[in-house]
Amino acid sequence: MASAEGRHATNLELFLDLVFVFAVTQITGFFAHHVSLGGAAQALLLTWLAWWMWSMFTWLGTTVDLQSDPRTRVMVLTMIPAVLLMVSTIPSALTTQSVPFAVGYAAVALWLLAIQGRAARGNGAAWSGFRNYVPLAAVGPVLLLVGAFAPEAARMWLWIGVALVNVDSAVRAGRSGGQWHLDAVHFAERHALFVIICLGEVLVAIGSNVAAAATEAALDAATIAALVVTTAVAGALWWSYFAYVPRVVEHALHEASGSAKGNLARDLCTFGHVPLVLGIIAYAVTAKHLVQHPGGPMEGADRVLLAVSVALFVGGLLGLQWQLARHLSRERILAVVAVAAVAAVGAFLPGLVTMTLVAVILTVMSVAMVRAFSRTEMAQRIAE
């Protein structure tokens, strides 16, 4: 158990994150080949399941220093093959590889709950929260495993039920009055690192397609221009989050106490970061398609996805802002509307122009938000 706040992510956690880098790649690849409402629903479900698994590791890691004790190191390392099995089967998890996916998921989830229970035992406040959390939290992986043997048509509905059980278990834990041990620095940093993982997938999606074009001797000016503008959007997304959001989240968690601290961590990070992750994954698909086909207007589905990706990411930032300050920035709202308008008229514009306009909108928004934040009382408190 950490004795004081200020602990950072360990090398073991970063090693584990490499598996989830692969998970984001798998989900992005799946969605890129299934850009439809049905494909979006499946990608959303798979993203949630992968996110929840990572969140379980993160909550455990903020309670227990997983690297400091040889026993916990062994426990985590022995789980990695099962996590990798789950991640490797993501593209066909809802069809032909549901059983391997569910076996890996259930084994890891139940093992994590066992470790978390062992850590909470003997601590009255933590044990109270765990007792309210664990019944439903244990039902989720079991239901997922049962659903793996169900007919394909019913499987997705059963697994949606698992996602709802996940949410309910976290809400019930917050209502118990129990106090989860939580290191503000560690928890905020871990979630910022996952945002980096997702943004890294954007760069991989862009770079891999540029590399493919270069291999085929088709690396022309349009492809290079697509690389520049899609990377510019990724940079604007990075700026809009990392300019100050992780510091604000860390400060808010540091200031909270008692059961309110765990509830705030759940709402800001476990729930509040989901739109950010979804938005980046959706943008990765759009960027990938533009680099593959940089000439002419963007396809209608890609333009819709571009608008949705920005709405999710910037909307997620608005959600965090509302939870922390009960305020919604006009700049962010206008950026979402402006990108939607650009996507709508994008049928009459070259795709490169459409993406360039989005990059400009997000950059202007980021600059405006950084300037506005620097004048707030919270910025001054954080600086102190």
mmCIF file of C-alpha atoms in Angstrom:
data_model
loop_
_atom_site.group_PDB
_atom_site.id
_atom_site.type_symbol
_atom_site.label_atom_id
_atom_site.label_comp_id
_atom_site.label_asym_id
_atom_site.label_seq_id
_atom_site.Cartn_x
_atom_site.Cartn_y
_atom_site.Cartn_z
ATOM 1 C CA MET A 1 0.000 0.000 0.000
ATOM 2 C CA ALA A 2 1.277 3.473 -0.826
ATOM 3 C CA SER A 3 1.839 5.578 2.215
ATOM 4 C CA ALA A 4 1.586 8.956 0.523
ATOM 5 C CA GLU A 5 0.345 10.490 -2.669
ATOM 6 C CA GLY A 6 2.795 11.103 -5.447
ATOM 7 C CA ARG A 7 3.531 7.619 -6.784
ATOM 8 C CA HIS A 8 3.980 7.329 -10.547
ATOM 9 C CA ALA A 9 3.253 4.524 -12.975
ATOM 10 C CA THR A 10 5.639 1.594 -12.630
ATOM 11 C CA ASN A 11 7.582 -0.171 -15.353
ATOM 12 C CA LEU A 12 5.383 -3.221 -14.798
ATOM 13 C CA GLU A 13 2.276 -1.172 -15.554
ATOM 14 C CA LEU A 14 3.907 0.262 -18.657
ATOM 15 C CA PHE A 15 4.826 -3.273 -19.753
ATOM 16 C CA LEU A 16 1.200 -4.308 -19.279
ATOM 17 C CA ASP A 17 0.062 -1.263 -21.254
ATOM 18 C CA LEU A 18 1.811 -2.669 -24.319
ATOM 19 C CA VAL A 19 -0.894 -5.324 -24.487
ATOM 20 C CA PHE A 20 -3.550 -2.608 -24.488
ATOM 21 C CA VAL A 21 -1.676 -0.758 -27.221
ATOM 22 C CA PHE A 22 -2.349 -3.883 -29.271
ATOM 23 C CA ALA A 23 -5.991 -3.842 -28.112
ATOM 24 C CA VAL A 24 -6.511 -0.327 -29.463
ATOM 25 C CA THR A 25 -4.863 -1.374 -32.742
ATOM 26 C CA GLN A 26 -7.171 -4.391 -32.979
ATOM 27 C CA ILE A 27 -10.302 -2.347 -32.336
ATOM 28 C CA THR A 28 -9.263 0.357 -34.791
ATOM 29 C CA GLY A 29 -8.538 -2.242 -37.471
ATOM 30 C CA PHE A 30 -11.883 -3.925 -36.877
ATOM 31 C CA PHE A 31 -13.807 -0.649 -37.090
ATOM 32 C CA ALA A 32 -11.900 0.486 -40.185
ATOM 33 C CA HIS A 33 -13.329 -2.541 -42.013
ATOM 34 C CA HIS A 34 -16.841 -2.182 -40.553
ATOM 35 C CA VAL A 35 -17.721 1.510 -40.851
ATOM 36 C CA SER A 36 -21.462 1.214 -40.349
ATOM 37 C CA LEU A 37 -23.940 1.568 -37.504
ATOM 38 C CA GLY A 38 -23.640 -2.125 -36.728
ATOM 39 C CA GLY A 39 -19.856 -1.984 -36.890
ATOM 40 C CA ALA A 40 -19.826 1.105 -34.671
ATOM 41 C CA ALA A 41 -21.982 -0.667 -32.072
ATOM 42 C CA GLN A 42 -19.674 -3.684 -32.064
ATOM 43 C CA ALA A 43 -16.555 -1.519 -31.883
ATOM 44 C CA LEU A 44 -18.111 0.454 -29.013
ATOM 45 C CA LEU A 45 -18.808 -2.747 -27.075
ATOM 46 C CA LEU A 46 -15.322 -4.161 -27.683
ATOM 47 C CA THR A 47 -13.753 -0.841 -26.677
ATOM 48 C CA TRP A 48 -15.718 -0.809 -23.446
ATOM 49 C CA LEU A 49 -14.705 -4.366 -22.541
ATOM 50 C CA ALA A 50 -11.024 -3.626 -23.211
ATOM 51 C CA TRP A 51 -11.296 -0.317 -21.341
ATOM 52 C CA TRP A 52 -12.941 -1.985 -18.342
ATOM 53 C CA MET A 53 -10.210 -4.600 -18.177
ATOM 54 C CA TRP A 54 -7.546 -1.880 -18.237
ATOM 55 C CA SER A 55 -9.509 0.083 -15.607
ATOM 56 C CA MET A 56 -9.524 -2.928 -13.295
ATOM 57 C CA PHE A 57 -5.725 -3.079 -13.542
ATOM 58 C CA THR A 58 -5.528 0.666 -12.909
ATOM 59 C CA TRP A 59 -7.750 0.643 -9.815
ATOM 60 C CA LEU A 60 -5.736 -2.273 -8.461
ATOM 61 C CA GLY A 61 -2.471 -0.506 -9.313
ATOM 62 C CA THR A 62 -3.469 2.642 -7.441
ATOM 63 C CA THR A 63 -4.349 0.514 -4.407
ATOM 64 C CA VAL A 64 -1.307 -1.737 -4.501
ATOM 65 C CA ASP A 65 2.157 -0.987 -5.835
ATOM 66 C CA LEU A 66 2.180 -3.926 -8.209
ATOM 67 C CA GLN A 67 5.926 -3.783 -8.768
ATOM 68 C CA SER A 68 7.183 -3.484 -5.196
ATOM 69 C CA ASP A 69 6.285 -6.978 -4.014
ATOM 70 C CA PRO A 70 7.578 -10.109 -5.810
ATOM 71 C CA ARG A 71 4.264 -11.905 -5.288
ATOM 72 C CA THR A 72 2.194 -9.224 -6.993
ATOM 73 C CA ARG A 73 4.760 -9.009 -9.782
ATOM 74 C CA VAL A 74 4.329 -12.711 -10.441
ATOM 75 C CA MET A 75 0.548 -12.412 -10.236
ATOM 76 C CA VAL A 76 0.471 -9.664 -12.868
ATOM 77 C CA LEU A 77 2.979 -11.317 -15.180
ATOM 78 C CA THR A 78 1.083 -14.596 -15.129
ATOM 79 C CA MET A 79 -2.046 -12.749 -16.263
ATOM 80 C CA ILE A 80 -0.445 -11.229 -19.364
ATOM 81 C CA PRO A 81 -0.854 -14.358 -21.561
ATOM 82 C CA ALA A 82 -4.588 -14.415 -20.778
ATOM 83 C CA VAL A 83 -4.910 -10.689 -21.511
ATOM 84 C CA LEU A 84 -3.017 -11.178 -24.758
ATOM 85 C CA LEU A 85 -5.327 -14.062 -25.702
ATOM 86 C CA MET A 86 -8.327 -11.798 -25.156
ATOM 87 C CA VAL A 87 -6.797 -8.948 -27.145
ATOM 88 C CA SER A 88 -5.631 -11.171 -30.003
ATOM 89 C CA THR A 89 -9.173 -12.406 -30.620
ATOM 90 C CA ILE A 90 -10.884 -8.986 -30.520
ATOM 91 C CA PRO A 91 -11.644 -8.762 -34.286
ATOM 92 C CA SER A 92 -13.635 -12.014 -34.193
ATOM 93 C CA ALA A 93 -14.710 -11.940 -30.545
ATOM 94 C CA LEU A 94 -18.373 -11.499 -31.429
ATOM 95 C CA THR A 95 -18.312 -14.204 -34.109
ATOM 96 C CA THR A 96 -15.899 -17.129 -34.401
ATOM 97 C CA GLN A 97 -13.522 -16.561 -31.468
ATOM 98 C CA SER A 98 -15.952 -15.713 -28.695
ATOM 99 C CA VAL A 99 -14.839 -18.544 -26.401
ATOM 100 C CA PRO A 100 -11.076 -17.745 -26.355
ATOM 101 C CA PHE A 101 -11.905 -14.062 -25.896
ATOM 102 C CA ALA A 102 -14.287 -14.740 -23.011
ATOM 103 C CA VAL A 103 -12.006 -17.287 -21.325
ATOM 104 C CA GLY A 104 -9.125 -14.806 -21.323
ATOM 105 C CA TYR A 105 -11.354 -11.971 -20.125
ATOM 106 C CA ALA A 106 -13.047 -13.936 -17.342
ATOM 107 C CA ALA A 107 -9.812 -15.474 -16.050
ATOM 108 C CA VAL A 108 -8.100 -12.096 -15.740
ATOM 109 C CA ALA A 109 -11.104 -10.256 -14.311
ATOM 110 C CA LEU A 110 -11.724 -12.816 -11.577
ATOM 111 C CA TRP A 111 -8.021 -12.998 -10.760
ATOM 112 C CA LEU A 112 -7.859 -9.210 -10.422
ATOM 113 C CA LEU A 113 -10.865 -9.233 -8.102
ATOM 114 C CA ALA A 114 -9.137 -11.825 -5.938
ATOM 115 C CA ILE A 115 -6.002 -9.677 -5.654
ATOM 116 C CA GLN A 116 -8.074 -6.569 -4.951
ATOM 117 C CA GLY A 117 -10.037 -8.364 -2.233
ATOM 118 C CA ARG A 118 -6.808 -9.546 -0.629
ATOM 119 C CA ALA A 119 -5.542 -5.949 -0.578
ATOM 120 C CA ALA A 120 -8.789 -4.562 0.862
ATOM 121 C CA ARG A 121 -9.146 -7.143 3.643
ATOM 122 C CA GLY A 122 -8.248 -5.700 7.016
ATOM 123 C CA ASN A 123 -9.028 -2.134 5.945
ATOM 124 C CA GLY A 124 -12.567 -1.397 7.135
ATOM 125 C CA ALA A 125 -13.403 1.445 4.744
ATOM 126 C CA ALA A 126 -11.828 -0.245 1.710
ATOM 127 C CA TRP A 127 -13.426 -3.583 2.551
ATOM 128 C CA SER A 128 -16.858 -1.944 2.755
ATOM 129 C CA GLY A 129 -16.507 -0.576 -0.754
ATOM 130 C CA PHE A 130 -15.130 -3.864 -2.094
ATOM 131 C CA ARG A 131 -17.992 -5.914 -0.606
ATOM 132 C CA ASN A 132 -20.534 -3.758 -2.430
ATOM 133 C CA TYR A 133 -18.539 -3.821 -5.646
ATOM 134 C CA VAL A 134 -17.498 -7.447 -5.955
ATOM 135 C CA PRO A 135 -20.853 -9.284 -6.317
ATOM 136 C CA LEU A 136 -21.784 -7.567 -9.571
ATOM 137 C CA ALA A 137 -18.169 -7.210 -10.647
ATOM 138 C CA ALA A 138 -17.826 -11.010 -10.461
ATOM 139 C CA VAL A 139 -21.111 -11.570 -12.312
ATOM 140 C CA GLY A 140 -19.855 -9.604 -15.348
ATOM 141 C CA PRO A 141 -17.048 -11.959 -16.445
ATOM 142 C CA VAL A 142 -19.179 -15.025 -15.730
ATOM 143 C CA LEU A 143 -22.000 -13.630 -17.881
ATOM 144 C CA LEU A 144 -19.467 -12.844 -20.607
ATOM 145 C CA LEU A 145 -18.286 -16.448 -20.554
ATOM 146 C CA VAL A 146 -21.865 -17.750 -20.724
ATOM 147 C CA GLY A 147 -22.578 -15.410 -23.627
ATOM 148 C CA ALA A 148 -19.634 -16.845 -25.552
ATOM 149 C CA PHE A 149 -21.593 -20.098 -25.948
ATOM 150 C CA ALA A 150 -24.847 -18.367 -26.913
ATOM 151 C CA PRO A 151 -26.031 -18.019 -30.532
ATOM 152 C CA GLU A 152 -24.271 -15.181 -32.316
ATOM 153 C CA ALA A 153 -27.477 -13.131 -32.583
ATOM 154 C CA ALA A 154 -27.928 -13.175 -28.799
ATOM 155 C CA ARG A 155 -24.255 -12.827 -27.874
ATOM 156 C CA MET A 156 -23.976 -9.107 -28.394
ATOM 157 C CA TRP A 157 -27.038 -8.430 -26.243
ATOM 158 C CA LEU A 158 -25.657 -10.585 -23.447
ATOM 159 C CA TRP A 159 -22.329 -8.792 -23.632
ATOM 160 C CA ILE A 160 -24.069 -5.426 -23.604
ATOM 161 C CA GLY A 161 -25.577 -6.702 -20.353
ATOM 162 C CA VAL A 162 -22.018 -7.290 -19.112
ATOM 163 C CA ALA A 163 -21.154 -3.655 -19.856
ATOM 164 C CA LEU A 164 -24.214 -2.509 -17.896
ATOM 165 C CA VAL A 165 -23.248 -4.769 -15.009
ATOM 166 C CA ASN A 166 -19.767 -3.195 -15.042
ATOM 167 C CA VAL A 167 -21.275 0.268 -14.742
ATOM 168 C CA ASP A 168 -23.696 -0.758 -12.004
ATOM 169 C CA SER A 169 -20.941 -2.417 -9.961
ATOM 170 C CA ALA A 170 -18.912 0.810 -9.995
ATOM 171 C CA VAL A 171 -21.957 2.907 -9.045
ATOM 172 C CA ARG A 172 -22.851 0.562 -6.182
ATOM 173 C CA ALA A 173 -19.301 0.700 -4.858
ATOM 174 C CA GLY A 174 -19.568 4.492 -4.741
ATOM 175 C CA ARG A 175 -22.854 4.385 -2.845
ATOM 176 C CA SER A 176 -21.451 2.131 -0.120
ATOM 177 C CA GLY A 177 -19.585 4.889 1.693
ATOM 178 C CA GLY A 178 -16.426 2.819 1.464
ATOM 179 C CA GLN A 179 -13.126 4.552 0.808
ATOM 180 C CA TRP A 180 -10.888 3.245 -1.953
ATOM 181 C CA HIS A 181 -7.217 3.947 -1.425
ATOM 182 C CA LEU A 182 -6.332 6.209 -4.341
ATOM 183 C CA ASP A 183 -3.140 8.027 -5.284
ATOM 184 C CA ALA A 184 -4.106 11.189 -7.193
ATOM 185 C CA VAL A 185 -0.819 11.467 -9.097
ATOM 186 C CA HIS A 186 -0.833 7.818 -10.108
ATOM 187 C CA PHE A 187 -4.495 7.702 -11.111
ATOM 188 C CA ALA A 188 -4.451 10.856 -13.229
ATOM 189 C CA GLU A 189 -1.178 9.822 -14.851
ATOM 190 C CA ARG A 190 -2.454 6.346 -15.744
ATOM 191 C CA HIS A 191 -5.460 7.765 -17.585
ATOM 192 C CA ALA A 192 -3.339 10.344 -19.364
ATOM 193 C CA LEU A 193 -1.101 7.478 -20.502
ATOM 194 C CA PHE A 194 -4.085 5.680 -22.007
ATOM 195 C CA VAL A 195 -4.937 8.799 -23.987
ATOM 196 C CA ILE A 196 -1.349 8.688 -25.264
ATOM 197 C CA ILE A 197 -1.847 5.037 -26.227
ATOM 198 C CA CYS A 198 -4.876 5.987 -28.312
ATOM 199 C CA LEU A 199 -3.156 8.961 -29.930
ATOM 200 C CA GLY A 200 -0.244 6.678 -30.698
ATOM 201 C CA GLU A 201 -2.630 4.449 -32.629
ATOM 202 C CA VAL A 202 -3.592 7.466 -34.749
ATOM 203 C CA LEU A 203 0.055 7.938 -35.680
ATOM 204 C CA VAL A 204 0.435 4.219 -36.403
ATOM 205 C CA ALA A 205 -2.661 4.280 -38.634
ATOM 206 C CA ILE A 206 -1.279 7.261 -40.545
ATOM 207 C CA GLY A 207 2.310 6.065 -40.752
ATOM 208 C CA SER A 208 1.530 2.477 -41.716
ATOM 209 C CA ASN A 209 -0.520 3.602 -44.690
ATOM 210 C CA VAL A 210 2.125 6.092 -45.782
ATOM 211 C CA ALA A 211 4.677 3.278 -45.523
ATOM 212 C CA ALA A 212 2.427 1.035 -47.630
ATOM 213 C CA ALA A 213 2.179 3.743 -50.281
ATOM 214 C CA ALA A 214 5.945 4.172 -50.261
ATOM 215 C CA THR A 215 6.452 0.431 -50.717
ATOM 216 C CA GLU A 216 4.162 0.492 -53.732
ATOM 217 C CA ALA A 217 6.061 3.465 -55.181
ATOM 218 C CA ALA A 218 2.891 5.538 -54.875
ATOM 219 C CA LEU A 219 4.130 8.090 -52.356
ATOM 220 C CA ASP A 220 2.916 11.228 -54.077
ATOM 221 C CA ALA A 221 2.348 14.781 -52.903
ATOM 222 C CA ALA A 222 -1.278 14.090 -51.984
ATOM 223 C CA THR A 223 -0.289 11.256 -49.649
ATOM 224 C CA ILE A 224 2.345 13.423 -47.968
ATOM 225 C CA ALA A 225 -0.185 16.246 -47.601
ATOM 226 C CA ALA A 226 -2.636 13.768 -46.022
ATOM 227 C CA LEU A 227 0.073 12.738 -43.570
ATOM 228 C CA VAL A 228 0.631 16.376 -42.607
ATOM 229 C CA VAL A 229 -3.008 17.366 -42.083
ATOM 230 C CA THR A 230 -4.082 14.176 -40.281
ATOM 231 C CA THR A 231 -1.076 14.488 -37.960
ATOM 232 C CA ALA A 232 -1.973 18.150 -37.367
ATOM 233 C CA VAL A 233 -5.419 17.113 -36.135
ATOM 234 C CA ALA A 234 -3.840 14.498 -33.854
ATOM 235 C CA GLY A 235 -1.517 17.193 -32.504
ATOM 236 C CA ALA A 236 -4.458 19.502 -31.830
ATOM 237 C CA LEU A 237 -6.242 16.712 -29.944
ATOM 238 C CA TRP A 238 -3.088 16.117 -27.897
ATOM 239 C CA TRP A 239 -2.793 19.821 -27.105
ATOM 240 C CA SER A 240 -6.435 20.220 -26.128
ATOM 241 C CA TYR A 241 -6.018 17.495 -23.483
ATOM 242 C CA PHE A 242 -2.418 17.624 -22.291
ATOM 243 C CA ALA A 243 -2.128 21.404 -22.050
ATOM 244 C CA TYR A 244 -3.705 21.227 -18.590
ATOM 245 C CA VAL A 245 -6.472 18.585 -18.241
ATOM 246 C CA PRO A 246 -4.331 15.894 -16.493
ATOM 247 C CA ARG A 247 -3.089 18.485 -13.984
ATOM 248 C CA VAL A 248 -6.648 19.608 -13.283
ATOM 249 C CA VAL A 249 -7.818 16.019 -12.762
ATOM 250 C CA GLU A 250 -4.874 15.307 -10.474
ATOM 251 C CA HIS A 251 -5.549 18.470 -8.456
ATOM 252 C CA ALA A 252 -9.245 17.654 -8.104
ATOM 253 C CA LEU A 253 -8.483 14.135 -6.881
ATOM 254 C CA HIS A 254 -5.870 15.458 -4.485
ATOM 255 C CA GLU A 255 -8.342 17.920 -2.969
ATOM 256 C CA ALA A 256 -11.145 15.344 -2.560
ATOM 257 C CA SER A 257 -11.304 13.107 0.493
ATOM 258 C CA GLY A 258 -13.214 10.163 1.886
ATOM 259 C CA SER A 259 -15.696 8.310 -0.283
ATOM 260 C CA ALA A 260 -16.068 11.424 -2.479
ATOM 261 C CA LYS A 261 -12.534 10.855 -3.755
ATOM 262 C CA GLY A 262 -13.330 7.423 -5.163
ATOM 263 C CA ASN A 263 -16.578 8.632 -6.701
ATOM 264 C CA LEU A 264 -14.816 11.577 -8.333
ATOM 265 C CA ALA A 265 -12.088 9.290 -9.701
ATOM 266 C CA ARG A 266 -14.756 6.992 -11.127
ATOM 267 C CA ASP A 267 -16.705 9.832 -12.744
ATOM 268 C CA LEU A 268 -13.738 11.821 -14.085
ATOM 269 C CA CYS A 269 -11.567 8.916 -15.193
ATOM 270 C CA THR A 270 -13.266 5.512 -15.416
ATOM 271 C CA PHE A 271 -16.434 6.970 -16.941
ATOM 272 C CA GLY A 272 -15.330 10.462 -17.974
ATOM 273 C CA HIS A 273 -12.420 9.385 -20.188
ATOM 274 C CA VAL A 274 -14.464 6.914 -22.247
ATOM 275 C CA PRO A 275 -15.677 9.557 -24.768
ATOM 276 C CA LEU A 276 -12.074 10.704 -25.241
ATOM 277 C CA VAL A 277 -10.930 7.163 -26.032
ATOM 278 C CA LEU A 278 -13.842 6.537 -28.388
ATOM 279 C CA GLY A 279 -13.278 9.851 -30.153
ATOM 280 C CA ILE A 280 -9.604 9.142 -30.795
ATOM 281 C CA ILE A 281 -10.288 5.626 -32.083
ATOM 282 C CA ALA A 282 -12.952 6.975 -34.429
ATOM 283 C CA TYR A 283 -10.545 9.652 -35.653
ATOM 284 C CA ALA A 284 -7.836 7.032 -36.266
ATOM 285 C CA VAL A 285 -10.185 5.276 -38.697
ATOM 286 C CA THR A 286 -10.939 8.532 -40.530
ATOM 287 C CA ALA A 287 -7.251 9.464 -40.735
ATOM 288 C CA LYS A 288 -6.386 5.993 -42.013
ATOM 289 C CA HIS A 289 -8.947 6.246 -44.813
ATOM 290 C CA LEU A 290 -7.866 9.734 -45.869
ATOM 291 C CA VAL A 291 -4.222 8.683 -46.159
ATOM 292 C CA GLN A 292 -5.294 5.658 -48.197
ATOM 293 C CA HIS A 293 -7.379 7.803 -50.563
ATOM 294 C CA PRO A 294 -6.153 11.413 -50.394
ATOM 295 C CA GLY A 295 -7.662 12.487 -53.707
ATOM 296 C CA GLY A 296 -11.189 13.843 -54.022
ATOM 297 C CA PRO A 297 -13.794 14.438 -51.300
ATOM 298 C CA MET A 298 -14.006 12.208 -48.251
ATOM 299 C CA GLU A 299 -16.615 9.465 -48.292
ATOM 300 C CA GLY A 300 -19.867 10.320 -46.536
ATOM 301 C CA ALA A 301 -19.305 7.715 -43.807
ATOM 302 C CA ASP A 302 -15.840 9.090 -43.105
ATOM 303 C CA ARG A 303 -17.124 12.649 -42.871
ATOM 304 C CA VAL A 304 -19.810 11.584 -40.410
ATOM 305 C CA LEU A 305 -17.199 9.671 -38.445
ATOM 306 C CA LEU A 306 -14.918 12.719 -38.420
ATOM 307 C CA ALA A 307 -17.673 14.889 -36.954
ATOM 308 C CA VAL A 308 -18.589 12.195 -34.426
ATOM 309 C CA SER A 309 -14.951 11.712 -33.383
ATOM 310 C CA VAL A 310 -14.545 15.416 -32.591
ATOM 311 C CA ALA A 311 -17.936 15.541 -30.870
ATOM 312 C CA LEU A 312 -16.930 12.608 -28.663
ATOM 313 C CA PHE A 313 -13.478 13.941 -27.806
ATOM 314 C CA VAL A 314 -14.404 17.584 -27.281
ATOM 315 C CA GLY A 315 -17.698 16.535 -25.708
ATOM 316 C CA GLY A 316 -15.695 14.406 -23.283
ATOM 317 C CA LEU A 317 -13.636 17.452 -22.359
ATOM 318 C CA LEU A 318 -16.859 19.379 -21.831
ATOM 319 C CA GLY A 319 -18.080 16.579 -19.574
ATOM 320 C CA LEU A 320 -14.941 16.782 -17.452
ATOM 321 C CA GLN A 321 -15.259 20.558 -17.316
ATOM 322 C CA TRP A 322 -18.866 20.341 -16.163
ATOM 323 C CA GLN A 323 -18.048 17.852 -13.410
ATOM 324 C CA LEU A 324 -15.205 20.011 -12.126
ATOM 325 C CA ALA A 325 -16.479 23.554 -12.617
ATOM 326 C CA ARG A 326 -20.160 23.322 -13.574
ATOM 327 C CA HIS A 327 -19.291 25.323 -16.656
ATOM 328 C CA LEU A 328 -19.267 24.605 -20.409
ATOM 329 C CA SER A 329 -16.847 26.553 -22.564
ATOM 330 C CA ARG A 330 -18.311 28.326 -25.538
ATOM 331 C CA GLU A 331 -15.106 27.683 -27.501
ATOM 332 C CA ARG A 332 -15.484 23.920 -27.235
ATOM 333 C CA ILE A 333 -19.165 23.983 -28.157
ATOM 334 C CA LEU A 334 -18.459 26.170 -31.184
ATOM 335 C CA ALA A 335 -15.638 23.830 -32.250
ATOM 336 C CA VAL A 336 -17.993 20.827 -32.268
ATOM 337 C CA VAL A 337 -20.569 22.752 -34.292
ATOM 338 C CA ALA A 338 -17.946 24.099 -36.710
ATOM 339 C CA VAL A 339 -16.462 20.650 -37.376
ATOM 340 C CA ALA A 340 -19.943 19.241 -37.982
ATOM 341 C CA ALA A 341 -20.572 22.036 -40.498
ATOM 342 C CA VAL A 342 -17.256 21.373 -42.246
ATOM 343 C CA ALA A 343 -18.073 17.668 -42.430
ATOM 344 C CA ALA A 344 -21.474 18.493 -43.935
ATOM 345 C CA VAL A 345 -20.025 20.636 -46.726
ATOM 346 C CA GLY A 346 -17.098 18.250 -47.156
ATOM 347 C CA ALA A 347 -18.953 16.487 -49.955
ATOM 348 C CA PHE A 348 -18.062 19.502 -52.122
ATOM 349 C CA LEU A 349 -14.457 19.893 -50.887
ATOM 350 C CA PRO A 350 -11.298 17.873 -51.350
ATOM 351 C CA GLY A 351 -10.707 15.632 -48.355
ATOM 352 C CA LEU A 352 -7.409 17.364 -47.662
ATOM 353 C CA VAL A 353 -9.180 20.724 -47.402
ATOM 354 C CA THR A 354 -11.824 19.269 -45.088
ATOM 355 C CA MET A 355 -9.200 17.833 -42.753
ATOM 356 C CA THR A 356 -7.148 21.047 -42.866
ATOM 357 C CA LEU A 357 -10.174 23.066 -41.766
ATOM 358 C CA VAL A 358 -10.740 20.654 -38.883
ATOM 359 C CA ALA A 359 -7.102 21.025 -37.825
ATOM 360 C CA VAL A 360 -7.463 24.826 -37.849
ATOM 361 C CA ILE A 361 -10.699 24.727 -35.828
ATOM 362 C CA LEU A 362 -9.228 22.439 -33.157
ATOM 363 C CA THR A 363 -6.014 24.448 -32.932
ATOM 364 C CA VAL A 364 -7.900 27.725 -32.484
ATOM 365 C CA MET A 365 -10.065 26.061 -29.834
ATOM 366 C CA SER A 366 -7.013 24.744 -27.979
ATOM 367 C CA VAL A 367 -5.252 28.106 -27.972
ATOM 368 C CA ALA A 368 -8.388 29.848 -26.737
ATOM 369 C CA MET A 369 -8.935 27.269 -23.983
ATOM 370 C CA VAL A 370 -5.340 27.433 -22.746
ATOM 371 C CA ARG A 371 -5.530 31.223 -22.534
ATOM 372 C CA ALA A 372 -8.876 31.100 -20.755
ATOM 373 C CA PHE A 373 -7.658 28.476 -18.300
ATOM 374 C CA SER A 374 -4.514 30.456 -17.445
ATOM 375 C CA ARG A 375 -6.759 33.200 -16.061
ATOM 376 C CA THR A 376 -8.821 30.920 -13.794
ATOM 377 C CA GLU A 377 -8.499 30.528 -10.053
ATOM 378 C CA MET A 378 -7.893 26.795 -10.461
ATOM 379 C CA ALA A 379 -4.853 27.479 -12.669
ATOM 380 C CA GLN A 380 -3.423 29.666 -9.929
ATOM 381 C CA ARG A 381 -4.063 27.002 -7.260
ATOM 382 C CA ILE A 382 -2.378 24.325 -9.367
ATOM 383 C CA ALA A 383 0.603 26.607 -10.003
ATOM 384 C CA GLU A 384 1.017 27.044 -6.254
#
